[in-house]
PDB file of C-alpha atoms in Angstrom:
ATOM      1  CA  MET A 554     106.643  76.037 107.003  1.00  0.00           C
ATOM      2  CA  PHE A 555     108.338  76.113 110.410  1.00  0.00           C
ATOM      3  CA  SER A 556     108.694  79.809 111.228  1.00  0.00           C
ATOM      4  CA  ARG A 557     105.753  81.685 109.827  1.00  0.00           C
ATOM      5  CA  SER A 558     103.574  81.901 112.931  1.00  0.00           C
ATOM      6  CA  PRO A 559     103.278  85.199 114.824  1.00  0.00           C
ATOM      7  CA  SER A 560     104.922  83.669 117.912  1.00  0.00           C
ATOM      8  CA  HIS A 561     107.941  82.449 115.927  1.00  0.00           C
ATOM      9  CA  VAL A 562     108.396  85.777 114.176  1.00  0.00           C
ATOM     10  CA  ALA A 563     108.055  87.599 117.518  1.00  0.00           C
ATOM     11  CA  GLU A 564     110.728  85.410 119.081  1.00  0.00           C
ATOM     12  CA  TYR A 565     113.029  85.923 116.096  1.00  0.00           C
ATOM     13  CA  ILE A 566     112.854  89.725 116.147  1.00  0.00           C
ATOM     14  CA  GLY A 567     112.597  90.063 119.921  1.00  0.00           C
ATOM     15  CA  THR A 568     109.124  91.535 120.348  1.00  0.00           C
ATOM     16  CA  THR A 569     105.914  90.443 122.027  1.00  0.00           C
ATOM     17  CA  ARG A 570     103.420  88.100 120.405  1.00  0.00           C
ATOM     18  CA  GLY A 571     100.710  90.756 120.616  1.00  0.00           C
ATOM     19  CA  THR A 572     102.822  93.389 118.866  1.00  0.00           C
ATOM     20  CA  MET A 573     103.822  90.924 116.168  1.00  0.00           C
ATOM     21  CA  SER A 574     100.247  89.746 115.673  1.00  0.00           C
ATOM     22  CA  GLN A 575      98.997  93.314 115.205  1.00  0.00           C
ATOM     23  CA  THR A 576     101.894  94.115 112.848  1.00  0.00           C
ATOM     24  CA  LEU A 577     101.155  91.057 110.706  1.00  0.00           C
ATOM     25  CA  LYS A 578      97.446  91.918 110.593  1.00  0.00           C
ATOM     26  CA  ALA A 579      98.327  95.440 109.402  1.00  0.00           C
ATOM     27  CA  LEU A 580     100.625  94.011 106.722  1.00  0.00           C
ATOM     28  CA  ALA A 581      97.802  91.670 105.636  1.00  0.00           C
ATOM     29  CA  ARG A 582      95.367  94.601 105.359  1.00  0.00           C
ATOM     30  CA  LYS A 583      97.884  96.363 103.103  1.00  0.00           C
ATOM     31  CA  GLY A 584      98.201  93.247 100.938  1.00  0.00           C
ATOM     32  CA  TYR A 585     101.847  92.499 101.743  1.00  0.00           C
ATOM     33  CA  VAL A 586     101.267  89.185 103.556  1.00  0.00           C
ATOM     34  CA  GLU A 587      98.595  86.541 103.392  1.00  0.00           C
ATOM     35  CA  GLU A 588      97.184  84.731 106.427  1.00  0.00           C
ATOM     36  CA  HIS A 589      96.767  80.960 106.335  1.00  0.00           C
ATOM     37  CA  ARG A 590      94.868  78.896 108.918  1.00  0.00           C
ATOM     38  CA  LYS A 591      95.260  75.155 109.208  1.00  0.00           C
ATOM     39  CA  GLU A 592      92.077  73.230 108.441  1.00  0.00           C
ATOM     40  CA  HIS A 593      92.478  70.930 111.438  1.00  0.00           C
ATOM     41  CA  ASP A 594      93.291  73.764 113.886  1.00  0.00           C
ATOM     42  CA  GLN A 595      91.829  77.193 113.097  1.00  0.00           C
ATOM     43  CA  ARG A 596      93.902  78.722 115.918  1.00  0.00           C
ATOM     44  CA  SER A 597      97.113  77.872 114.051  1.00  0.00           C
ATOM     45  CA  ILE A 598      97.994  80.816 111.814  1.00  0.00           C
ATOM     46  CA  SER A 599     100.910  81.317 109.464  1.00  0.00           C
ATOM     47  CA  TYR A 600     101.763  84.160 107.106  1.00  0.00           C
ATOM     48  CA  GLU A 601     103.366  84.261 103.702  1.00  0.00           C
ATOM     49  CA  LEU A 602     104.516  87.162 101.545  1.00  0.00           C
ATOM     50  CA  THR A 603     102.223  88.090  98.686  1.00  0.00           C
ATOM     51  CA  LYS A 604     103.543  89.104  95.283  1.00  0.00           C
ATOM     52  CA  GLU A 605     103.175  92.755  96.364  1.00  0.00           C
ATOM     53  CA  GLY A 606     105.053  92.047  99.609  1.00  0.00           C
ATOM     54  CA  ALA A 607     107.888  90.347  97.739  1.00  0.00           C
ATOM     55  CA  GLU A 608     108.159  93.341  95.396  1.00  0.00           C
ATOM     56  CA  ILE A 609     108.457  95.717  98.364  1.00  0.00           C
ATOM     57  CA  VAL A 610     111.117  93.542  99.995  1.00  0.00           C
ATOM     58  CA  GLY A 611     113.024  93.434  96.700  1.00  0.00           C
ATOM     59  CA  GLN A 612     113.184  97.215  96.306  1.00  0.00           C
ATOM     60  CA  PRO A 613     116.512  98.996  96.772  1.00  0.00           C
ATOM     61  CA  ASN A 614     117.299  99.588 100.428  1.00  0.00           C
ATOM     62  CA  PRO A 615     118.452 103.160 101.182  1.00  0.00           C
ATOM     63  CA  VAL A 616     120.154 102.075 104.424  1.00  0.00           C
ATOM     64  CA  ALA A 617     122.193  99.422 102.602  1.00  0.00           C
ATOM     65  CA  GLN A 618     123.098 101.978  99.938  1.00  0.00           C
ATOM     66  CA  ALA A 619     124.219 104.482 102.602  1.00  0.00           C
ATOM     67  CA  ILE A 620     126.365 101.859 104.332  1.00  0.00           C
ATOM     68  CA  GLY A 621     127.875 100.919 100.982  1.00  0.00           C
ATOM     69  CA  ASP A 622     128.822 104.561 100.444  1.00  0.00           C
ATOM     70  CA  MET A 623     130.667 104.767 103.792  1.00  0.00           C
ATOM     71  CA  PRO A 624     134.461 104.537 103.902  1.00  0.00           C
ATOM     72  CA  LEU A 625     135.617 100.910 104.243  1.00  0.00           C
ATOM     73  CA  GLU A 626     137.054 101.463 107.729  1.00  0.00           C
ATOM     74  CA  ASN A 627     133.669 102.764 108.934  1.00  0.00           C
ATOM     75  CA  GLN A 628     131.933  99.770 107.351  1.00  0.00           C
ATOM     76  CA  ALA A 629     134.330  97.455 109.225  1.00  0.00           C
ATOM     77  CA  MET A 630     133.655  99.220 112.541  1.00  0.00           C
ATOM     78  CA  LEU A 631     129.901  99.035 111.951  1.00  0.00           C
ATOM     79  CA  GLU A 632     130.146  95.325 111.135  1.00  0.00           C
ATOM     80  CA  GLN A 633     132.183  94.722 114.286  1.00  0.00           C
ATOM     81  CA  GLY A 634     129.641  96.581 116.422  1.00  0.00           C
ATOM     82  CA  LEU A 635     126.703  94.741 114.876  1.00  0.00           C
ATOM     83  CA  MET A 636     128.410  91.369 115.366  1.00  0.00           C
ATOM     84  CA  GLN A 637     129.045  92.242 119.003  1.00  0.00           C
ATOM     85  CA  GLY A 638     125.397  93.257 119.417  1.00  0.00           C
ATOM     86  CA  LEU A 639     124.222  89.983 117.849  1.00  0.00           C
ATOM     87  CA  SER A 640     126.495  88.001 120.158  1.00  0.00           C
ATOM     88  CA  LEU A 641     125.032  89.773 123.175  1.00  0.00           C
ATOM     89  CA  ALA A 642     121.492  89.193 121.898  1.00  0.00           C
ATOM     90  CA  LEU A 643     122.253  85.494 121.414  1.00  0.00           C
ATOM     91  CA  ALA A 644     123.544  85.306 124.991  1.00  0.00           C
ATOM     92  CA  VAL A 645     120.296  86.844 126.267  1.00  0.00           C
ATOM     93  CA  ASN A 646     118.375  84.317 124.146  1.00  0.00           C
ATOM     94  CA  GLY A 647     120.135  81.423 125.866  1.00  0.00           C
ATOM     95  CA  GLY A 648     122.610  81.010 123.033  1.00  0.00           C
ATOM     96  CA  ARG A 649     119.977  79.875 120.541  1.00  0.00           C
ATOM     97  CA  SER A 650     121.080  80.700 117.040  1.00  0.00           C
ATOM     98  CA  PHE A 651     118.905  81.720 114.147  1.00  0.00           C
ATOM     99  CA  GLY A 652     119.556  81.427 110.475  1.00  0.00           C
ATOM    100  CA  GLN A 653     118.526  79.941 107.200  1.00  0.00           C
ATOM    101  CA  CYS A 654     117.474  76.322 107.130  1.00  0.00           C
ATOM    102  CA  LYS A 655     120.316  75.448 104.755  1.00  0.00           C
ATOM    103  CA  SER A 656     122.894  76.497 107.394  1.00  0.00           C
ATOM    104  CA  CYS A 657     121.321  74.330 110.124  1.00  0.00           C
ATOM    105  CA  ALA A 658     122.878  71.200 111.609  1.00  0.00           C
ATOM    106  CA  HIS A 659     119.588  69.382 110.900  1.00  0.00           C
ATOM    107  CA  HIS A 660     119.519  70.246 107.185  1.00  0.00           C
ATOM    108  CA  ASP A 661     120.080  67.298 104.863  1.00  0.00           C
ATOM    109  CA  VAL A 662     120.954  68.238 101.277  1.00  0.00           C
ATOM    110  CA  THR A 663     120.528  64.767  99.781  1.00  0.00           C
ATOM    111  CA  THR A 664     117.087  65.577  98.364  1.00  0.00           C
ATOM    112  CA  GLU A 665     116.210  68.228  95.780  1.00  0.00           C
ATOM    113  CA  ASN A 666     114.724  70.785  98.195  1.00  0.00           C
ATOM    114  CA  GLY A 667     116.338  69.524 101.389  1.00  0.00           C
ATOM    115  CA  PHE A 668     115.108  67.547 104.357  1.00  0.00           C
ATOM    116  CA  CYS A 669     114.814  68.482 108.041  1.00  0.00           C
ATOM    117  CA  LYS A 670     116.305  65.605 110.039  1.00  0.00           C
ATOM    118  CA  LEU A 671     115.031  67.082 113.314  1.00  0.00           C
ATOM    119  CA  LEU A 672     111.363  67.165 112.291  1.00  0.00           C
ATOM    120  CA  GLY A 673     111.572  64.386 109.709  1.00  0.00           C
ATOM    121  CA  VAL A 674     109.986  66.370 106.894  1.00  0.00           C
ATOM    122  CA  SER A 675     110.872  67.170 103.312  1.00  0.00           C
ATOM    123  CA  LEU A 676     111.213  70.871 102.564  1.00  0.00           C
ATOM    124  CA  GLU A 677     109.147  72.683  99.979  1.00  0.00           C
ATOM    125  CA  PRO A 678     110.925  74.561  97.165  1.00  0.00           C
ATOM    126  CA  GLY A 679     112.609  77.689  98.576  1.00  0.00           C
ATOM    127  CA  GLU A 680     112.188  76.739 102.242  1.00  0.00           C
ATOM    128  CA  LYS A 681     115.893  76.013 102.706  1.00  0.00           C
ATOM    129  CA  ASP A 682     116.501  79.761 102.223  1.00  0.00           C
ATOM    130  CA  LYS A 683     114.029  80.737 104.963  1.00  0.00           C
ATOM    131  CA  ILE A 684     114.628  81.205 108.665  1.00  0.00           C
ATOM    132  CA  CYS A 685     113.632  78.352 110.947  1.00  0.00           C
ATOM    133  CA  ILE A 686     112.732  78.553 114.640  1.00  0.00           C
ATOM    134  CA  GLU A 687     114.416  75.159 115.184  1.00  0.00           C
ATOM    135  CA  HIS A 688     117.754  76.326 113.720  1.00  0.00           C
ATOM    136  CA  GLU A 689     120.943  74.987 115.247  1.00  0.00           C
ATOM    137  CA  GLU A 690     124.272  76.232 113.963  1.00  0.00           C
ATOM    138  CA  ALA A 691     126.069  73.581 111.887  1.00  0.00           C
ATOM    139  CA  ARG A 692     129.506  72.777 113.229  1.00  0.00           C
TER     140      ARG A 692
END
C-alpha cells in the first residue's frame, strides 16, 4: 500500500527513479510484477508481485547458502561489515530508517491486520510484513 511506487522503491534501494521505473517495467514484461494505476490518478502507479514473481523470490538463494557454509567467525565478520555499511548508508540518508511496518513506531497491533497511526489507515492482510516508506524505528 505505502511503498510500492517506483519512487519509493528507488529511494529504498538507493537508485534513481528512472532506473527503478525501467527495472519494474522489465519485471512486468517478464510476468514477475503487476502494474496497478489508481482510477482517480492515472499517473499514480504501484507494483505488486505476481504468483510467478513470488515463486522466484521463494526459491533457494545461492548467496545465502554460501554464507551459511562459511565458518562462523567469517559469518560474524561479514555481519559486522554489513551492519557498518548499513549504518553509513542510514547516515547518508539523513538517519531515516527502513523496515517492516510491524517494527515501526506508528504500527498499532490492536486490530487483526494492524493499523498505521501516522496515516490513519487500517492495513490489509500481509501489509505489516512489508517495507514502508514512512517507517520510523520503534523505541
